[in-house]
Coordinates of C-alpha atoms in Angstrom, one line a residue:
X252 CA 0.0 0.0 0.0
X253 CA 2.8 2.5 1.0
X254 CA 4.6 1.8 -2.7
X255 CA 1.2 2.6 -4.2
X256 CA 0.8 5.8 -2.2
X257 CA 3.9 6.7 -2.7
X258 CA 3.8 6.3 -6.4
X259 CA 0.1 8.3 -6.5
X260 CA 1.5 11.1 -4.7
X261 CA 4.1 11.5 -7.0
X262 CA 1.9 11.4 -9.9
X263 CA -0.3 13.9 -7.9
X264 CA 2.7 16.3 -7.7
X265 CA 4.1 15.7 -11.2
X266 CA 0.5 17.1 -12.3
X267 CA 0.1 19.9 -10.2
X268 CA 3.4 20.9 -10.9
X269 CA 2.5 19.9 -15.1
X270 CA -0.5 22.1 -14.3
X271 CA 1.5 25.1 -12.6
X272 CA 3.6 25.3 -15.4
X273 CA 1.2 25.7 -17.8
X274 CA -0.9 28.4 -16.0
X275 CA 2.4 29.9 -15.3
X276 CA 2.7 29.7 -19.1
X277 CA -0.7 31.3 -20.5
X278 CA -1.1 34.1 -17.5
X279 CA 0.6 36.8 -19.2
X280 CA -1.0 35.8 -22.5
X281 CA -4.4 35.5 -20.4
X282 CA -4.4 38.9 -18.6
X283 CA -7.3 41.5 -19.5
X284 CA -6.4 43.7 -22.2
X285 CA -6.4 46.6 -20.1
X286 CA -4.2 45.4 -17.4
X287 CA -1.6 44.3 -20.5
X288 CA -1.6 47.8 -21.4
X289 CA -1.4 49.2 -18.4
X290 CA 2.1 47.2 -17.6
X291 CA 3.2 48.5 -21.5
X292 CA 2.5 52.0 -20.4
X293 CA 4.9 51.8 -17.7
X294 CA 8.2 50.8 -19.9
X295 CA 7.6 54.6 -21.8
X296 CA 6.8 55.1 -25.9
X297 CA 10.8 53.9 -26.7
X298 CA 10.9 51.1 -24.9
X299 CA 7.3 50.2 -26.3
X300 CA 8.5 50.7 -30.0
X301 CA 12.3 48.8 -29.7
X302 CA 11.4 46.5 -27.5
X303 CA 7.6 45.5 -26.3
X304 CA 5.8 45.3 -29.1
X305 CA 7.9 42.8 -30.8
X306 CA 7.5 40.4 -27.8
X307 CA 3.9 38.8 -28.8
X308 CA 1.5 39.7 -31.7
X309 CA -1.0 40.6 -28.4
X310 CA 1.6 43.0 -27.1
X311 CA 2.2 44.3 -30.9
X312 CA -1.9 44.9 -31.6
X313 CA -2.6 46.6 -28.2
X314 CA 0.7 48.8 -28.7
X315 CA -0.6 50.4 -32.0
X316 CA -3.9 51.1 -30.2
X317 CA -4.5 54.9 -30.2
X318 CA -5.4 55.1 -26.4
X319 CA -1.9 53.7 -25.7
X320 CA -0.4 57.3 -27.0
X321 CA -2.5 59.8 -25.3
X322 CA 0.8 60.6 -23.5
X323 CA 4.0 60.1 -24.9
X324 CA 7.5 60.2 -23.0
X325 CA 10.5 60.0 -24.9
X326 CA 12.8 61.4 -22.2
X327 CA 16.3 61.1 -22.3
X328 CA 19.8 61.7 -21.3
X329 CA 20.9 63.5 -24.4
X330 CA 23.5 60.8 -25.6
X331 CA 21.6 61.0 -29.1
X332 CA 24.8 60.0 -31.0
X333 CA 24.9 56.8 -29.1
X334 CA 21.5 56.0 -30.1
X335 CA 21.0 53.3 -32.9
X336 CA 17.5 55.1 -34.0
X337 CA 16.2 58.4 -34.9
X338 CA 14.2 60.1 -32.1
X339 CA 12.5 62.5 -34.3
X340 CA 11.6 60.1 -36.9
X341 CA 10.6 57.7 -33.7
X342 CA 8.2 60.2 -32.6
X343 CA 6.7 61.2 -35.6
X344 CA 5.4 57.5 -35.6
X345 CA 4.0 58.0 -32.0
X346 CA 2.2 60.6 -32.9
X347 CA 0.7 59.4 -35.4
X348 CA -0.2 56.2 -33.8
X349 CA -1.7 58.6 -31.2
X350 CA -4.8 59.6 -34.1
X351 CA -5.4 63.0 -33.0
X352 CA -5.7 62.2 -29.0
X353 CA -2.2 63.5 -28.0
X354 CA -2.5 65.3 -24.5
X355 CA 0.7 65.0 -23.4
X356 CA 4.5 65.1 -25.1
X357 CA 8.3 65.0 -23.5
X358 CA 10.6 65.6 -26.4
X359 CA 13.4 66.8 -23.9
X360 CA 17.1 67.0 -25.8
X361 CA 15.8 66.6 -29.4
X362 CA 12.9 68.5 -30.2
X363 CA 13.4 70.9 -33.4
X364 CA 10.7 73.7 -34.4
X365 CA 9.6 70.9 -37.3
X366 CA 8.9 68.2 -34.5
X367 CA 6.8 70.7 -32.6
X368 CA 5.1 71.8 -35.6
X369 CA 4.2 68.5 -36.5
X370 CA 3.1 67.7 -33.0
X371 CA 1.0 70.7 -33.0
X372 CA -0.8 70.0 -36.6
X373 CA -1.4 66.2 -35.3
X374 CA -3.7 67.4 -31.9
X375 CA -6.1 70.2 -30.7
X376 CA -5.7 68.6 -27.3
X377 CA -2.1 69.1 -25.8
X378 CA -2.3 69.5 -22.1
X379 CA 1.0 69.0 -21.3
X380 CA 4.3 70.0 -23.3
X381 CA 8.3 69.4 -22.3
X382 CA 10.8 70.8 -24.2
X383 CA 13.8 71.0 -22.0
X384 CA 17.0 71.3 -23.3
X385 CA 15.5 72.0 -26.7
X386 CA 18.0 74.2 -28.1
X387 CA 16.6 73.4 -31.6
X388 CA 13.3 75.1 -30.7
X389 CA 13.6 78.6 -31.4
X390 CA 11.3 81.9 -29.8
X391 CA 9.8 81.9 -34.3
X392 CA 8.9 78.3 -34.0
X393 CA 7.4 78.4 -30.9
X394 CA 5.5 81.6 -31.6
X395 CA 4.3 79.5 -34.6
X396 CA 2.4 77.4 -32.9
X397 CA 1.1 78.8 -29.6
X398 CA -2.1 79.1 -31.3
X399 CA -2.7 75.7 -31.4
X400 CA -1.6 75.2 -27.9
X401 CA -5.8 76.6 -26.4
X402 CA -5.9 74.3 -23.8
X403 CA -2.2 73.7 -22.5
X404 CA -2.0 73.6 -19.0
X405 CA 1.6 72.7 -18.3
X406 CA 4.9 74.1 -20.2
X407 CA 8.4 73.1 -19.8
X408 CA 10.8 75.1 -21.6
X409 CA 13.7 75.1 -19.5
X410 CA 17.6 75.6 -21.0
X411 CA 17.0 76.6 -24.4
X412 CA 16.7 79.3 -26.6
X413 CA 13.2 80.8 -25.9
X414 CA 13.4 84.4 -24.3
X415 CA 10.9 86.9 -23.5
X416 CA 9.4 87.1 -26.4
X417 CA 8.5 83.4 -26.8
X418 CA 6.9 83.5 -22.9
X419 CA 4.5 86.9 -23.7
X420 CA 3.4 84.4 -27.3
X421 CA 3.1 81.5 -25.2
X422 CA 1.1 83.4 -22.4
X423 CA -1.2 85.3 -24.5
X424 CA -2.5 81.8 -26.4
X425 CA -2.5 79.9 -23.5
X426 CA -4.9 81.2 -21.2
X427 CA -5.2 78.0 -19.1
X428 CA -1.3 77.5 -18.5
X429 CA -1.1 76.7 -14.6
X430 CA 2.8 75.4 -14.5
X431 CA 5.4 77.2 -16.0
X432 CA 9.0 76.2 -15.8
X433 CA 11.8 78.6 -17.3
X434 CA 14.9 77.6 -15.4
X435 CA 18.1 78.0 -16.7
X436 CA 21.8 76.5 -16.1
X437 CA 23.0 76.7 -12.3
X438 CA 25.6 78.8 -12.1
X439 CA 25.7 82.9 -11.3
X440 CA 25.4 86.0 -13.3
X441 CA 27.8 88.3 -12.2
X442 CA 26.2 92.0 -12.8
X443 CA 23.5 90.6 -14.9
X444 CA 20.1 91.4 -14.4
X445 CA 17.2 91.2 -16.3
X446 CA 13.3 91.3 -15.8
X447 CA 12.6 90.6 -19.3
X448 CA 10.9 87.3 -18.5
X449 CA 9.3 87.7 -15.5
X450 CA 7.6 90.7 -16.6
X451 CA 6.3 88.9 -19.6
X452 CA 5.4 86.1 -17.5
X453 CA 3.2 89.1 -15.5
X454 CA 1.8 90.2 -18.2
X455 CA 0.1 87.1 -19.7
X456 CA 0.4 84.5 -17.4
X457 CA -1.9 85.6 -14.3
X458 CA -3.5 81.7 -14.0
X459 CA -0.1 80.2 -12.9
X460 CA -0.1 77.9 -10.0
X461 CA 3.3 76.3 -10.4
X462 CA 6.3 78.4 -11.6
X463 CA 9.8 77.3 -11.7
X464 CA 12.8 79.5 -12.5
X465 CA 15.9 78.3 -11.0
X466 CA 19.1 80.7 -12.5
X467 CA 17.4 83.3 -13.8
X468 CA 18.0 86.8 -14.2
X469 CA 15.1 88.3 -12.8
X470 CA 15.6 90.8 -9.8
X471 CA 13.0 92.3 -6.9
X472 CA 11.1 94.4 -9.6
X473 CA 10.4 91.2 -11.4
X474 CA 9.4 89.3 -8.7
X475 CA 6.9 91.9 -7.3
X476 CA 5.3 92.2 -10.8
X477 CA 5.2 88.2 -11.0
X478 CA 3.3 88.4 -7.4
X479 CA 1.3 90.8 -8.5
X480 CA -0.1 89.3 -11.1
X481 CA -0.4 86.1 -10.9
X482 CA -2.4 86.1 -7.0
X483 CA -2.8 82.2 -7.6
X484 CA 0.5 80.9 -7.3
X485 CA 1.0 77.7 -4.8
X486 CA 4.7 77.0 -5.9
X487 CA 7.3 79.1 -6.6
X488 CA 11.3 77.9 -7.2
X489 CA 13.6 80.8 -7.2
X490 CA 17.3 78.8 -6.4
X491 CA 19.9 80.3 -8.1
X492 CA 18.1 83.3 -8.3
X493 CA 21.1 85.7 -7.5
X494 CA 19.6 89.4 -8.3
X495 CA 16.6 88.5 -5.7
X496 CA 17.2 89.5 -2.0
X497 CA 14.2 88.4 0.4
X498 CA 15.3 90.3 2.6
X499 CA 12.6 92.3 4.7
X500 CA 9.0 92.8 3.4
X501 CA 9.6 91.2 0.0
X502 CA 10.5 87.8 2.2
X503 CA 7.5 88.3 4.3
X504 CA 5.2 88.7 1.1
X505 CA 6.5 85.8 -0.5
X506 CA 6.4 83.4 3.0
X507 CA 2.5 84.7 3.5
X508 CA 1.6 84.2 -0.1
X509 CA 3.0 81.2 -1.6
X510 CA 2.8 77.8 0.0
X511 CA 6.3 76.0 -1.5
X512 CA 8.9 78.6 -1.9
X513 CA 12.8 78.0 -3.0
X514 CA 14.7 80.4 -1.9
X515 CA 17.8 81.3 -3.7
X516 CA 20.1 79.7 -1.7
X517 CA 18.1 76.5 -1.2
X518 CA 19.5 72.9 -2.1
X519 CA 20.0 72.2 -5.6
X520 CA 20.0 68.9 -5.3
X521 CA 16.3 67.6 -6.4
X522 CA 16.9 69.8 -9.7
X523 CA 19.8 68.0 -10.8
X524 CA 18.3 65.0 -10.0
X525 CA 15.3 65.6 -11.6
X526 CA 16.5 67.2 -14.7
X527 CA 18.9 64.0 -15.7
X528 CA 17.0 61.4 -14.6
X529 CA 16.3 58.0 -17.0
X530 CA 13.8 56.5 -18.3
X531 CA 14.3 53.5 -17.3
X532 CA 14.9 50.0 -19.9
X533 CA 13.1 47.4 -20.9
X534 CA 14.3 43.8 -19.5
X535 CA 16.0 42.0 -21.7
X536 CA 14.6 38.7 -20.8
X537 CA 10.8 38.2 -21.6
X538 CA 8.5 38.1 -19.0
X539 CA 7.5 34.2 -17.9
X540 CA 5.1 32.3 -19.2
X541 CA 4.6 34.0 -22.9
X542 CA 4.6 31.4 -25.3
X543 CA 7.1 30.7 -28.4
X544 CA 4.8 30.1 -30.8
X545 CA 3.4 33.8 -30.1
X546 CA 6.5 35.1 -30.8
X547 CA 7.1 38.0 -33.7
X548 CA 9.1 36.9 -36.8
X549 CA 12.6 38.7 -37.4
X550 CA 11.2 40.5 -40.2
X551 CA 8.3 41.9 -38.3
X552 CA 11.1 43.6 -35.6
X553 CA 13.5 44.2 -38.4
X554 CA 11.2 46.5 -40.4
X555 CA 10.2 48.7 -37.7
X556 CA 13.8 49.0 -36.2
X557 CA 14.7 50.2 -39.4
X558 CA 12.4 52.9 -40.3
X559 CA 14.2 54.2 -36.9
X560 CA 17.6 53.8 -37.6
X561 CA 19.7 56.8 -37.9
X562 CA 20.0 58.1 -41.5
X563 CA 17.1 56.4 -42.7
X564 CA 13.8 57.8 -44.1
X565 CA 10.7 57.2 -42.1
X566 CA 8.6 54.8 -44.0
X567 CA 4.5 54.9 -44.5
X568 CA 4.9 50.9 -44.0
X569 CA 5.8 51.0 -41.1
X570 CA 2.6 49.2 -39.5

């Protein structure tokens, strides 16, 4: 009796184990759609176009699903030479796979005035727009398009070539802007000062609740006319702001009226982190349980890696 216990238990285990293995092997095949791309969303729009959606021909149909696009982040580090694809040509695809219901963009390092133009022609319904570190976005290309920018809500334009004039453009189409960021380098301006942009940020920008402008140029006059304006500001960075001196009353009107304030001499250190963080990879190994019979052919990854290589066109194909 014990030999033929023995030898049932075993086969007991052997299935369990048989069966284990093979819901081990279908969950991530099995898993709502929704919850499948709500794991893609996570990896960002590179990682989705190199990587995920050759994984499975699930993974592949919900990737080119407009929904998945609302938002795209193609963040970087600006090491675009060591890059074996184009960004722009990248996300000009995204965009397009987006079908008009673009609300959100990060084209930090490598966005040109063309990239934001075509942005801007392919959505009515940007909300929320990073160009930091864009120095190929000038004040006549941005100017270009602010009309087409009604409901933007948030605006990163950080270390670049946008001055004054760009801001007051920006301001007067966007009536809905509440965050504003405008920071510069970190280091100080010797003898420098300038309220260029903060009084153009006055002027037109009186719905602010966030505002950001670490090194800039501004001094007490433009800081009076910023809080003078815009009465519903919550936030307001001002490190490495050397011309300002909250000293006295100025100090005491900034402490009463604004809930978050960074004063000049405040740590820099969240900046820095925050302006060259990643964007985190995709794992090289496939996720458990996905199936090799549900794998994409070589030619199906090839094609698409192509159209994104640097120096090569970008190709209607592309599915």
């Amino acid at each position: 009796m014990s030999s033929w216990s023995s030898a049932d238990s075993a086969v007991s285990s052997s299935k369990e184990q048989s069966e284990n293995d093979e819901r081990q092997t279908r969950n991530w095949l099995d898993l709502p759609r929704d919850v499948t791309a709500a794991i893609l969303l996570k990896l960002g729009a590179v990682e989705i176009i190199t990587s995920a959606q050759s994984v499975c021909t699930s993974w592949r149909s919900i990737s080119k699903d407009p929904t998945m696009w609302r938002a795209i982040d193609m963040r970087n580090l600006g090491d675009l030479h060591d890059m074996p694809y184009d960004l722009e040509i990248m996300c000009r695809h995204a965009v397009d796979r987006s079908c008009g219901q673009l609300v959100d963009i990060n084209v930090e390092h490598f966005g040109t005035d063309d990239l934001l133009k075509y942005i801007t022609d392919s959505t009515s319904h940007l909300r929320r727009l990073r160009l930091a570190w864009c120095y190929g976005i000038s004040d006549e290309g941005l100017c270009e398009v602010a009309g087409k920018l009604p409901l933007l809500e948030e605006l990163d334009i950080s270390i670049g070539n946008i001055n004054d004039d760009g801001i007051e453009v920006i301001g007067l189409n966007c009536p809905n802007l509440k965050s504003f960021k405008f920071n510069t380098q970190v280091f100080t301006w010797p003898y420098i000062e300038s309220d260029d942009e903060a009084l153009a940020i006055a002027r037109t920008m009186p719905e602010l609740r966030h505002l950001q402008l670490v090194g800039n140029k501004l001094t007490n006059t433009g800081l009076c006319a910023i809080l003078d304006s815009c009465s519903h500001l919550e936030s307001l960075d001002l490190r490495h702001c050397s011309n300002i001196n909250l000293e006295g009353p100025l100090g005491k009107r900034c402490t009463e009226q604004i809930k978050d304030l960074r004063r000049p001499n405040d740590p820099t250190n969240d900046y820095f982190d925050a302006s060259m963080r990643d964007s985190g990879s995709f794992d090289e190994d496939y996720p458990m349980g996905i199936s090799d019979t549900d794998f994409l052919s070589d030619d199906d990854y090839e094609d698409d890696f192509y159209a994104f290589s640097d120096g090569s066109d970008f190709s209607d194909n592309i599915g």
